[in-house]
PDB file of C-alpha atoms in Angstrom:
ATOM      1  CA  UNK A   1      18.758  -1.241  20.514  1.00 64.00           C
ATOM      2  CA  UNK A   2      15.972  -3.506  21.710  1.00 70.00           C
ATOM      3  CA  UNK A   3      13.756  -3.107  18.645  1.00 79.00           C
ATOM      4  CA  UNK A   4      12.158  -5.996  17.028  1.00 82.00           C
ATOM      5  CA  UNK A   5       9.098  -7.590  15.708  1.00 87.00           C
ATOM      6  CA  UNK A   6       6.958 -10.368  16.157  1.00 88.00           C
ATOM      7  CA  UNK A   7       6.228 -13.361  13.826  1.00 89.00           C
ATOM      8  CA  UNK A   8       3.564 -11.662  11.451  1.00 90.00           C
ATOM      9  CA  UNK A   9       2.466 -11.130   7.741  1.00 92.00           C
ATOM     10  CA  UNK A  10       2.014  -7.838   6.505  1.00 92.00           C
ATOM     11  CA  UNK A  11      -1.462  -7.786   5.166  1.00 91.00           C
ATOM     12  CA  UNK A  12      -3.275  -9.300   7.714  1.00 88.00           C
ATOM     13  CA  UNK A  13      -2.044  -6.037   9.628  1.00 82.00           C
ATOM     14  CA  UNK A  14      -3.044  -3.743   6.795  1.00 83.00           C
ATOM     15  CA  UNK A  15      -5.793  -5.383   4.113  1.00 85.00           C
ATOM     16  CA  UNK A  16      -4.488  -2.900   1.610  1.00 83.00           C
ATOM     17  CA  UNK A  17      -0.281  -4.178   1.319  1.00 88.00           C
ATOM     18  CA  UNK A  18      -0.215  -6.160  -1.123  1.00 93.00           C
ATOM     19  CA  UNK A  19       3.693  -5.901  -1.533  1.00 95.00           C
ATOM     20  CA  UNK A  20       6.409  -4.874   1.041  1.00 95.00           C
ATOM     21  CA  UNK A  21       9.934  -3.936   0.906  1.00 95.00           C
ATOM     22  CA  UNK A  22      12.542  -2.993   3.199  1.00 95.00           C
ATOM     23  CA  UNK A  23      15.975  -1.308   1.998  1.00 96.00           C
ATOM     24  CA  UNK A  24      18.390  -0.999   4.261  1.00 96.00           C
ATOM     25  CA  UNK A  25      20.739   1.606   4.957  1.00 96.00           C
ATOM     26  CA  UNK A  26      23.534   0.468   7.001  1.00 96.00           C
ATOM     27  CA  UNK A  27      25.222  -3.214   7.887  1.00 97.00           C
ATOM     28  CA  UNK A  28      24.526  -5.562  10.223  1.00 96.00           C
ATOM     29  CA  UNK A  29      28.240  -6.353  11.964  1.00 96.00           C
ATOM     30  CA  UNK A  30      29.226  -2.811  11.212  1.00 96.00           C
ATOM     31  CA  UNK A  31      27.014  -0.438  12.774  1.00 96.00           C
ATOM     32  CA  UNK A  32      24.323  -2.891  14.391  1.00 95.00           C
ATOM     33  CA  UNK A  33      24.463  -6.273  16.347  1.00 95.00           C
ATOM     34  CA  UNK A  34      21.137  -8.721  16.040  1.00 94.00           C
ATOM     35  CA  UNK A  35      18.084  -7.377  14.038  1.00 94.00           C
ATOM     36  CA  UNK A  36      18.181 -10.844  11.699  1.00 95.00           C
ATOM     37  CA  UNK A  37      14.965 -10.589   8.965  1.00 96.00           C
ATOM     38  CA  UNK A  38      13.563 -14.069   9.260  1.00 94.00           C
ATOM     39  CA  UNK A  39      11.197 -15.337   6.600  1.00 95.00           C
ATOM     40  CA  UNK A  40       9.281 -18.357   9.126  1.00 91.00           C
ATOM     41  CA  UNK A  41       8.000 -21.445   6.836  1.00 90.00           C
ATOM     42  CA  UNK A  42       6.303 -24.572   7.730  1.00 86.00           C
ATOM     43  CA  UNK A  43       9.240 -27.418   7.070  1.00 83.00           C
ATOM     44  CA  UNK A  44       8.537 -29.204   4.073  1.00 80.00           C
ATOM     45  CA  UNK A  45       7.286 -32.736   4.300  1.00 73.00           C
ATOM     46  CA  UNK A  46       6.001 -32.453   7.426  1.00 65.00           C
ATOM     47  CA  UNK A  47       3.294 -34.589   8.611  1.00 67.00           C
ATOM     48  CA  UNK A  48       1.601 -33.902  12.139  1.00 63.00           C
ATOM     49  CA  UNK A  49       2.046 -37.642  14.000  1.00 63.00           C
ATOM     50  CA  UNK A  50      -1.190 -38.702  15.496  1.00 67.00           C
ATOM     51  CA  UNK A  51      -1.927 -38.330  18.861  1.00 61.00           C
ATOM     52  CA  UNK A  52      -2.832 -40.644  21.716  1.00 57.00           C
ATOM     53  CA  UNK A  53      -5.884 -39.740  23.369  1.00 59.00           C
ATOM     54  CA  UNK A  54      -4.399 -39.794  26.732  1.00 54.00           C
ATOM     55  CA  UNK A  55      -1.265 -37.929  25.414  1.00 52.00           C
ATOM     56  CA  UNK A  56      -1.307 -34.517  27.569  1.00 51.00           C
ATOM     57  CA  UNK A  57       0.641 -31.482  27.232  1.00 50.00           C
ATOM     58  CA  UNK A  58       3.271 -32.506  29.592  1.00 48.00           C
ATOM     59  CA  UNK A  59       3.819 -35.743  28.469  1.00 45.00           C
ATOM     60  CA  UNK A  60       4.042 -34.264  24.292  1.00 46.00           C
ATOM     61  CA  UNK A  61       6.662 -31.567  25.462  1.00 50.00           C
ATOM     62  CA  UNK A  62       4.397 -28.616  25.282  1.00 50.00           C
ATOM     63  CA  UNK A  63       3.737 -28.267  29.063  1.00 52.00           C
ATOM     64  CA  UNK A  64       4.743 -25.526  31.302  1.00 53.00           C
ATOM     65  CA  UNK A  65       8.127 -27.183  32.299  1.00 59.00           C
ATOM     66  CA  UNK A  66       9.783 -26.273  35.556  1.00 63.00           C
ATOM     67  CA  UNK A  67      12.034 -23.592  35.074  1.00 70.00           C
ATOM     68  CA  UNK A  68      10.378 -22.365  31.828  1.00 72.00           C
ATOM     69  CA  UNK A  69       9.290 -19.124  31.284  1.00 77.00           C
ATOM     70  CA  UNK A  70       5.945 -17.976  28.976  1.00 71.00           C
ATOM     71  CA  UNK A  71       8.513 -16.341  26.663  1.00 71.00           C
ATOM     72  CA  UNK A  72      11.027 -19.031  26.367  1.00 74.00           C
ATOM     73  CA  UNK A  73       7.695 -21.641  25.571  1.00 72.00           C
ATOM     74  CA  UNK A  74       6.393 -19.413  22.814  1.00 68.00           C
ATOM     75  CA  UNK A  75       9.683 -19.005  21.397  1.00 73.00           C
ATOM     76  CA  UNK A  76       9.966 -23.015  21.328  1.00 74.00           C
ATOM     77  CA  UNK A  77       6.460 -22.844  19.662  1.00 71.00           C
ATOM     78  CA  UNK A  78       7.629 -20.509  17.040  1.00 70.00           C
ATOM     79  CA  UNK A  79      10.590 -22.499  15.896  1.00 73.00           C
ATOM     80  CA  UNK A  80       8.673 -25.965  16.518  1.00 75.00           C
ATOM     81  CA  UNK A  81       8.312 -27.911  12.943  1.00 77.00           C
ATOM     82  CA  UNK A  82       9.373 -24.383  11.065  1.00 83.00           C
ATOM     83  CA  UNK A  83      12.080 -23.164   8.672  1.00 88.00           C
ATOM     84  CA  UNK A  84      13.425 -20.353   9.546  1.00 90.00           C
ATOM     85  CA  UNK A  85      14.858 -18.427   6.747  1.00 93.00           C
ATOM     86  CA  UNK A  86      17.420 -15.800   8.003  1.00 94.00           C
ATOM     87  CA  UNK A  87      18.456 -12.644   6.254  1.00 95.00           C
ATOM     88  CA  UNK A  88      21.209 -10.611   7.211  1.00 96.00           C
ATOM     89  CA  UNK A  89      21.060  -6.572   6.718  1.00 96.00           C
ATOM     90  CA  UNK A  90      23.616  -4.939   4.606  1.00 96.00           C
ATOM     91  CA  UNK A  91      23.737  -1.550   3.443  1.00 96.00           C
ATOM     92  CA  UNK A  92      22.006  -1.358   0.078  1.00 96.00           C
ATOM     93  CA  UNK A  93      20.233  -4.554   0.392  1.00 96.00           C
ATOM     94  CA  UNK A  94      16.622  -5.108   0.012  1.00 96.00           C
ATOM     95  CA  UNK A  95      14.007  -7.992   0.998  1.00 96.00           C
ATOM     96  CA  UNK A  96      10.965  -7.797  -1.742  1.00 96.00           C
ATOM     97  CA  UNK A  97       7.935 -10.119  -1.236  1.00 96.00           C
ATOM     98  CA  UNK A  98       4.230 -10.682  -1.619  1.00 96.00           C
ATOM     99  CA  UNK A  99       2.300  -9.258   1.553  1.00 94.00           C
ATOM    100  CA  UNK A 100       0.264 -12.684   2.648  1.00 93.00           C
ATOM    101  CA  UNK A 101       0.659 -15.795   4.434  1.00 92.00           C
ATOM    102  CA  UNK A 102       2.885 -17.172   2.587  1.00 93.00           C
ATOM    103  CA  UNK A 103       5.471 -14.573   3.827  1.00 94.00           C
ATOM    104  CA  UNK A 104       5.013 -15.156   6.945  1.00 92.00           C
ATOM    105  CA  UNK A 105       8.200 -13.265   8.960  1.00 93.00           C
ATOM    106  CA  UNK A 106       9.736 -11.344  12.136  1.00 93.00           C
ATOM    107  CA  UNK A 107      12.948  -9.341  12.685  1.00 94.00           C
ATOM    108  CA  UNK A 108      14.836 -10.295  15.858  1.00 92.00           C
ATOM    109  CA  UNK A 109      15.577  -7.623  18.249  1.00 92.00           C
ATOM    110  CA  UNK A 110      18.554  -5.269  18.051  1.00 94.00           C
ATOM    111  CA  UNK A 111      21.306  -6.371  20.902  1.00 94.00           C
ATOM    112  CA  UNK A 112      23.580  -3.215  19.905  1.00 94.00           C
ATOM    113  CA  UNK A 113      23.627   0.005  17.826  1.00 94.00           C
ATOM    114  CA  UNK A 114      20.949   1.603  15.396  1.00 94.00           C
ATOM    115  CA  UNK A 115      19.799  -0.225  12.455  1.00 94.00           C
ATOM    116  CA  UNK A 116      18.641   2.142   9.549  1.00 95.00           C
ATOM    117  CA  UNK A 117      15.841   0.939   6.980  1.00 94.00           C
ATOM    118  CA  UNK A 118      12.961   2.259   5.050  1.00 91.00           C
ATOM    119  CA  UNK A 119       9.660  -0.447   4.898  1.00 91.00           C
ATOM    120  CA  UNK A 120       7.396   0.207   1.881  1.00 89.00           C
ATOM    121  CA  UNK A 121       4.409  -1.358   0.762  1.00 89.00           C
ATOM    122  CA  UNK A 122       2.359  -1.695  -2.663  1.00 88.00           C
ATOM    123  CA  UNK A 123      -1.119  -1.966  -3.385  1.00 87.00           C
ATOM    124  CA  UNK A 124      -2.926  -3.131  -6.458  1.00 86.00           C
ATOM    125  CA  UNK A 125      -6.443  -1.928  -4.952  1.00 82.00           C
ATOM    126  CA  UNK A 126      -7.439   1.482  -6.546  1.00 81.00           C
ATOM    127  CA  UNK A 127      -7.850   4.686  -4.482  1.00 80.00           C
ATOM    128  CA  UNK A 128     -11.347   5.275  -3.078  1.00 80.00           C
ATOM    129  CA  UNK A 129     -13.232   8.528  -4.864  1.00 81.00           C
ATOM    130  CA  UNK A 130     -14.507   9.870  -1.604  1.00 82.00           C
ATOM    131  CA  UNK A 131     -10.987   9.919   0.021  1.00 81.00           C
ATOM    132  CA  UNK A 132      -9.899  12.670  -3.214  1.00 81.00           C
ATOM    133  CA  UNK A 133     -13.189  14.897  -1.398  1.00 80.00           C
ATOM    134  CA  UNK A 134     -10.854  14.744   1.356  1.00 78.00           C
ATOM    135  CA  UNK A 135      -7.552  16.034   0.147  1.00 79.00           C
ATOM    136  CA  UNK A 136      -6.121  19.811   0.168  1.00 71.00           C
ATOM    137  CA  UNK A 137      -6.249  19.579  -3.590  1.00 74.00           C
ATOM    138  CA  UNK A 138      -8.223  16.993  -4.986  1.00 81.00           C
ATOM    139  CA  UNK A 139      -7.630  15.471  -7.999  1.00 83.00           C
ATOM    140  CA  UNK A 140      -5.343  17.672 -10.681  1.00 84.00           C
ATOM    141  CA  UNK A 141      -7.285  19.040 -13.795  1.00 85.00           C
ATOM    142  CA  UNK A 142      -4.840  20.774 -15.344  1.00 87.00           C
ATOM    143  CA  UNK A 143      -0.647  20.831 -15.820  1.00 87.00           C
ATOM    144  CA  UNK A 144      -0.890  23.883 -13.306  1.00 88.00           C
ATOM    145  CA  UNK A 145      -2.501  22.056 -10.410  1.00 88.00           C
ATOM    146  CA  UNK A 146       0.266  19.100 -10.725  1.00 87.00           C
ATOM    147  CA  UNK A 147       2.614  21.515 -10.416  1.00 87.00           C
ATOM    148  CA  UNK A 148       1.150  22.989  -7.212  1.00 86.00           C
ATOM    149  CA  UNK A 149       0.335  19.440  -6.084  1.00 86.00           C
ATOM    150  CA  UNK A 150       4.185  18.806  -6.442  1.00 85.00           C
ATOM    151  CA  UNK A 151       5.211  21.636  -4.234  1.00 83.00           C
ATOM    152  CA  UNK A 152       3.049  21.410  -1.536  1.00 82.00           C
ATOM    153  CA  UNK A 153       2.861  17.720  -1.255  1.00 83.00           C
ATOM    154  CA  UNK A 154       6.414  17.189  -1.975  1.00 78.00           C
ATOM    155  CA  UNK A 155       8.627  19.906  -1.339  1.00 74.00           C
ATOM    156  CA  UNK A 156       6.801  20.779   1.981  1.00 62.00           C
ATOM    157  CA  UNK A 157       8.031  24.229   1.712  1.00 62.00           C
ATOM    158  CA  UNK A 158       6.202  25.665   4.531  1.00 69.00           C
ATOM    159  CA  UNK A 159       6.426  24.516   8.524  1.00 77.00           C
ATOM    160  CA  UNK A 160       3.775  22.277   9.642  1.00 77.00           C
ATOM    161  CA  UNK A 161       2.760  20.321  12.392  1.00 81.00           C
ATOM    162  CA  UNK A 162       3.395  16.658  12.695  1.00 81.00           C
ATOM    163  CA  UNK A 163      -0.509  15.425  11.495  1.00 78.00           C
ATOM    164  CA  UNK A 164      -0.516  17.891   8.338  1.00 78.00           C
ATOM    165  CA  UNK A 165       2.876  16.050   7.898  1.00 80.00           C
ATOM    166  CA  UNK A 166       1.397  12.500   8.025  1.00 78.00           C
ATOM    167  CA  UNK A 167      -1.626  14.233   6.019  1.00 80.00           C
ATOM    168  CA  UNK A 168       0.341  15.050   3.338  1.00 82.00           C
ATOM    169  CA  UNK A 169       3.043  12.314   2.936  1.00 81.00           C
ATOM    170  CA  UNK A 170      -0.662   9.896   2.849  1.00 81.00           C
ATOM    171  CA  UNK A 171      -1.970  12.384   0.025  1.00 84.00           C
ATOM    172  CA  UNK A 172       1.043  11.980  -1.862  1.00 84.00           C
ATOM    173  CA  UNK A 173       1.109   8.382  -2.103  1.00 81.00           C
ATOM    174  CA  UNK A 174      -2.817   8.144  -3.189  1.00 82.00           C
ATOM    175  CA  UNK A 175      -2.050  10.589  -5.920  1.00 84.00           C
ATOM    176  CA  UNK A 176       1.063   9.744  -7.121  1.00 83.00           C
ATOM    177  CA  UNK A 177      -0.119   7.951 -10.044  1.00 81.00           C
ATOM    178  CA  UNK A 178      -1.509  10.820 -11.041  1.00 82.00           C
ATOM    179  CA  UNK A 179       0.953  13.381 -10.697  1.00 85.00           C
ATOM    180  CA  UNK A 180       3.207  11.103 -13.016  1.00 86.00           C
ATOM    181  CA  UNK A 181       0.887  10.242 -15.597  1.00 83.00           C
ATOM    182  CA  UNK A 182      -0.255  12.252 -18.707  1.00 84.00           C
ATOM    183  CA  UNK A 183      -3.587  13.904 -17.790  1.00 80.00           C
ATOM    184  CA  UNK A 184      -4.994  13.294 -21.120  1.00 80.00           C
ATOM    185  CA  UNK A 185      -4.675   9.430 -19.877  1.00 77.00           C
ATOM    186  CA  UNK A 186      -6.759   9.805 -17.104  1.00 70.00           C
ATOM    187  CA  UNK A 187      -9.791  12.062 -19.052  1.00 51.00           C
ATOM    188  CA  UNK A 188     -12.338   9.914 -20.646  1.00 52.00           C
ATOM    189  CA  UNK A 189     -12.265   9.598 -24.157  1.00 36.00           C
ATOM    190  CA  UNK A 190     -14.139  12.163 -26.364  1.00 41.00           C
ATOM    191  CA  UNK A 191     -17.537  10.331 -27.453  1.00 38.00           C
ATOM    192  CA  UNK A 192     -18.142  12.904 -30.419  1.00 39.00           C
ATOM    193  CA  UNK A 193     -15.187  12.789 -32.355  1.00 39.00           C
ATOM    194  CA  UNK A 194     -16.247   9.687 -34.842  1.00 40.00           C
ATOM    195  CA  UNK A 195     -19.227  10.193 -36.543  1.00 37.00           C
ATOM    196  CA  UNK A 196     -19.378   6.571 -38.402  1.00 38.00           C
ATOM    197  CA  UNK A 197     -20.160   3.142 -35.874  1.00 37.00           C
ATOM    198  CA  UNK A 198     -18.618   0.836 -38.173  1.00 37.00           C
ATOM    199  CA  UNK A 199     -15.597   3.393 -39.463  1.00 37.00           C
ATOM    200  CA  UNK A 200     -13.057   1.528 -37.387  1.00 39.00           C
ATOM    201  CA  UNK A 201     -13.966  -2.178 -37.717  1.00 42.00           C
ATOM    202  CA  UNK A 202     -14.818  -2.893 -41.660  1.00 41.00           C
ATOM    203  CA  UNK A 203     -14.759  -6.231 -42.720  1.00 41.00           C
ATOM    204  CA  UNK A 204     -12.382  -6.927 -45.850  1.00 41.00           C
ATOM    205  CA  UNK A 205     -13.625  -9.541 -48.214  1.00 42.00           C
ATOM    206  CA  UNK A 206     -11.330 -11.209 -50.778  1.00 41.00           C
ATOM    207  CA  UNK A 207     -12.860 -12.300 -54.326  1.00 42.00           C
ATOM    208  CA  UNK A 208     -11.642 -15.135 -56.338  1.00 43.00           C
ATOM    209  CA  UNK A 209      -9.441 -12.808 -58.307  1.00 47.00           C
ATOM    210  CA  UNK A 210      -7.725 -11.626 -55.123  1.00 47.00           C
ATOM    211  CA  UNK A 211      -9.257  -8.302 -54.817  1.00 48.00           C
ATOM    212  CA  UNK A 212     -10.144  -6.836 -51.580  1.00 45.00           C
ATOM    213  CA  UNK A 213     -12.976  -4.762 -50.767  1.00 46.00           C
ATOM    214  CA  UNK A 214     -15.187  -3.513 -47.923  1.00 44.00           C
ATOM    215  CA  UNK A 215     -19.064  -4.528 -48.697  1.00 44.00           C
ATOM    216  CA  UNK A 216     -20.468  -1.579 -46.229  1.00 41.00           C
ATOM    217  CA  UNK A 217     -17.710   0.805 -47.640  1.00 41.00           C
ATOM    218  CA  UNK A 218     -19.814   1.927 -50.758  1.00 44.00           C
ATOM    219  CA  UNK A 219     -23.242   1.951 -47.957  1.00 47.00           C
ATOM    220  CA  UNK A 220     -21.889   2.976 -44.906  1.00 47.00           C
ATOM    221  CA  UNK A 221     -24.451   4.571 -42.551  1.00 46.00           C
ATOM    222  CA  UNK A 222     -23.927   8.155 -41.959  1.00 47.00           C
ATOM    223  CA  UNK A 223     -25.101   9.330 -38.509  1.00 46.00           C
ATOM    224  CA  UNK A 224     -25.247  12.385 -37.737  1.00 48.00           C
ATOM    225  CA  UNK A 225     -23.375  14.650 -35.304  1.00 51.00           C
ATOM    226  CA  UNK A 226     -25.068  15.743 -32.010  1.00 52.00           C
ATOM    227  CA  UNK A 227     -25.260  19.067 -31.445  1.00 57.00           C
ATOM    228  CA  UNK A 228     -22.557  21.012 -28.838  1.00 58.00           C
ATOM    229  CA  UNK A 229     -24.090  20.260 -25.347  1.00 59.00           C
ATOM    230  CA  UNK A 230     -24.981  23.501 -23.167  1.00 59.00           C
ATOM    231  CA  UNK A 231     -21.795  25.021 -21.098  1.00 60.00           C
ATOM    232  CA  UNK A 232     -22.772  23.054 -17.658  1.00 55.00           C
ATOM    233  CA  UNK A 233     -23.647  25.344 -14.614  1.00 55.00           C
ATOM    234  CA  UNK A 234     -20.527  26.658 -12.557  1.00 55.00           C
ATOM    235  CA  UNK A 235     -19.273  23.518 -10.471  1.00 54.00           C
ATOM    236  CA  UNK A 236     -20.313  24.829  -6.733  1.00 54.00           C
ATOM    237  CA  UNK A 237     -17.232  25.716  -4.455  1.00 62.00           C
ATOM    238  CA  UNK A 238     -16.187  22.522  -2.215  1.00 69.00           C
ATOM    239  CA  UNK A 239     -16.826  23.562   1.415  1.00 73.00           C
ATOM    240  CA  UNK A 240     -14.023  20.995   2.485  1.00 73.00           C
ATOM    241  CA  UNK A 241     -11.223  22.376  -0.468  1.00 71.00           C
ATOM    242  CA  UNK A 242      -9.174  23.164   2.836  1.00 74.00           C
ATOM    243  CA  UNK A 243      -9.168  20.001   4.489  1.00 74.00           C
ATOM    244  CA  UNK A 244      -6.967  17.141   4.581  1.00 77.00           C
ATOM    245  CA  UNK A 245      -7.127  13.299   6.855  1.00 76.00           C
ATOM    246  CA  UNK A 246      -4.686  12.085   8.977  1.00 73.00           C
ATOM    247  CA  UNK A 247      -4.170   9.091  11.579  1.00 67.00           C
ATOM    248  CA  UNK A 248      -3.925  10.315  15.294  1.00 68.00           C
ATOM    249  CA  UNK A 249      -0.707   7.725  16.313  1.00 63.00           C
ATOM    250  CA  UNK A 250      -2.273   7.882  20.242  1.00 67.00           C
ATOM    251  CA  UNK A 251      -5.756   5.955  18.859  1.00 69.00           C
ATOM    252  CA  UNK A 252      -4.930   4.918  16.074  1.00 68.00           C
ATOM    253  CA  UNK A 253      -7.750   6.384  14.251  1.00 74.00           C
ATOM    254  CA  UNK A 254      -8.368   8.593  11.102  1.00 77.00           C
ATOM    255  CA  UNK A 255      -9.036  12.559  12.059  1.00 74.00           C
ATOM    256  CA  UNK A 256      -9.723  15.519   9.727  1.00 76.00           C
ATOM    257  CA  UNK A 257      -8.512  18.673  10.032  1.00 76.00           C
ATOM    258  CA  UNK A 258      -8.468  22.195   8.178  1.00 77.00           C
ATOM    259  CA  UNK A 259      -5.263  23.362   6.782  1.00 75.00           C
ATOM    260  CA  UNK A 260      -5.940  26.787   6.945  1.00 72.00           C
ATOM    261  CA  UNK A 261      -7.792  27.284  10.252  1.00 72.00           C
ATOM    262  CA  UNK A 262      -6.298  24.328  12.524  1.00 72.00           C
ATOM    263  CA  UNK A 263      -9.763  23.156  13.086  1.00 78.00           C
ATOM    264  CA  UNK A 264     -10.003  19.422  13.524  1.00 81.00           C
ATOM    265  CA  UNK A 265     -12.725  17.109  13.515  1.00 82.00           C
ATOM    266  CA  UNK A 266     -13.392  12.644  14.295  1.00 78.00           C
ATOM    267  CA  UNK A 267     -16.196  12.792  11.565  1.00 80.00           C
ATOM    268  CA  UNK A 268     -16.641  13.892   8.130  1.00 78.00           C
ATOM    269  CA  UNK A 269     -18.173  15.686   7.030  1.00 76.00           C
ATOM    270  CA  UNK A 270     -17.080  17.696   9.634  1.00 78.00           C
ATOM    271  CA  UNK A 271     -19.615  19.877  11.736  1.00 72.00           C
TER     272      UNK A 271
END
């Protein structure tokens, strides 16, 4: 009861939503009064109407009116020359939209009851290669470390604090992708396994008689194979294997901290 939030879009909040959804769980009439999701448009056909030069506030119907609060004026303001678009919650229902300004929206505030909803958001911008340094895991290499990514990311089968909980629920979501994807689509392809440049794309030439035949199949370059590469040096151990990012909710910023020892740290590398 009481919750709401203001007019807003969702990526100018967070540059990385590029799509947001909210489900919801229970219905509006039924177990919650208020809480209306309003998508807020400019009215079509709309044209601003010039303005005198000694028009002032007052006079246009924007002053500070006796008897009218700051909140009642800004809600004025928000409605002013808008469409509001109202959606009401029912259980099972879901609001799906592109993150900018051109979904602009609020939620009015609850008057009764709990509302019950889970907001997601989608982003088309790839996941940063320093921030898999960061992670408990890293990034899986074989079936066996999807597997162990699965239970400790997912399953959370041990107790933890409330951070390593954000921590981990973040880590999911940046490797999820990955965890559901073959790994053999993620490895770059094998550069020695075709030993002819022009194997793959031969030009077929048709004669007057309708035969076809390959000019550069009877003189096709042979090149040969490189020779095996050396076994590369044992990969070093990562210092930071243990530790895993999360956002402190009093700041607001990003912290570090070690998943084995508890130690925490505002920079990273940490000291």
């Amino acid at each position: 009861e009481g919750d709401h939030v203001i007019l807003h879009t969702d990526e100018s909040t967070h540059t990385s939503y590029h799509y947001s959804c909210v489900i919801y769980l229970n219905t509006q009439g039924e177990d919650f009064e208020g809480g209306d999701f309003i998508f807020n448009d400019p009215k079509e056909g709309y044209e601003e109407p010039p303005r005198a030069e000694d028009d002032d506030d007052e006079e246009s119907g924007y002053g500070n009116e006796p008897g009218v609060s700051l909140a009642e004026e800004m809600d004025r303001a928000r409605k002013a020359r808008r469409n509001l678009v109202r959606f009401h919650p029912s259980k099972g229902a879901a609001v799906i939209f592109s993150s900018g300004w051109e979904n602009m929206h609020e939620v009015e505030k609850l008057t009764s009851g709990t509302r019950y909803a889970v907001p997601s958001f989608f982003t088309t911008s790839p996941v940063p290669e320093m921030a898999y340094t960061m992670m408990v895991q890293g990034k899986p290499k074989t079936d066996e470390d999807i597997a162990d990514d699965w239970l400790h990311l997912l399953l959370a089968h041990r107790h933890e604090k409330p951070a390593e909980s954000v921590g981990r629920v973040k880590e999911l979501l940046m490797k999820w992708h990955m965890l559901c994807t073959p790994l053999d689509r993620h490895a770059p392809a094998d550069a020695g396994e075709s030993s002819s440049p022009v194997s793959q794309q031969q030009p077929v030439v048709t004669t007057a008689a309708g035969e076809s035949s390959s000019p550069i199949s009877q003189q096709q370059p042979v090149v040969a194979t490189a020779p095996a590469p050396a076994p590369a040096p044992a990969q070093a151990v990562n210092p930071y294997a243990d530790w895993a990012s999360a956002l402190d909710p009093a700041s607001g910023k990003t912290y570090y901290y070690d998943t084995v020892t508890g130690a925490t740290s505002w920079e990273w590398p940490p000291q």
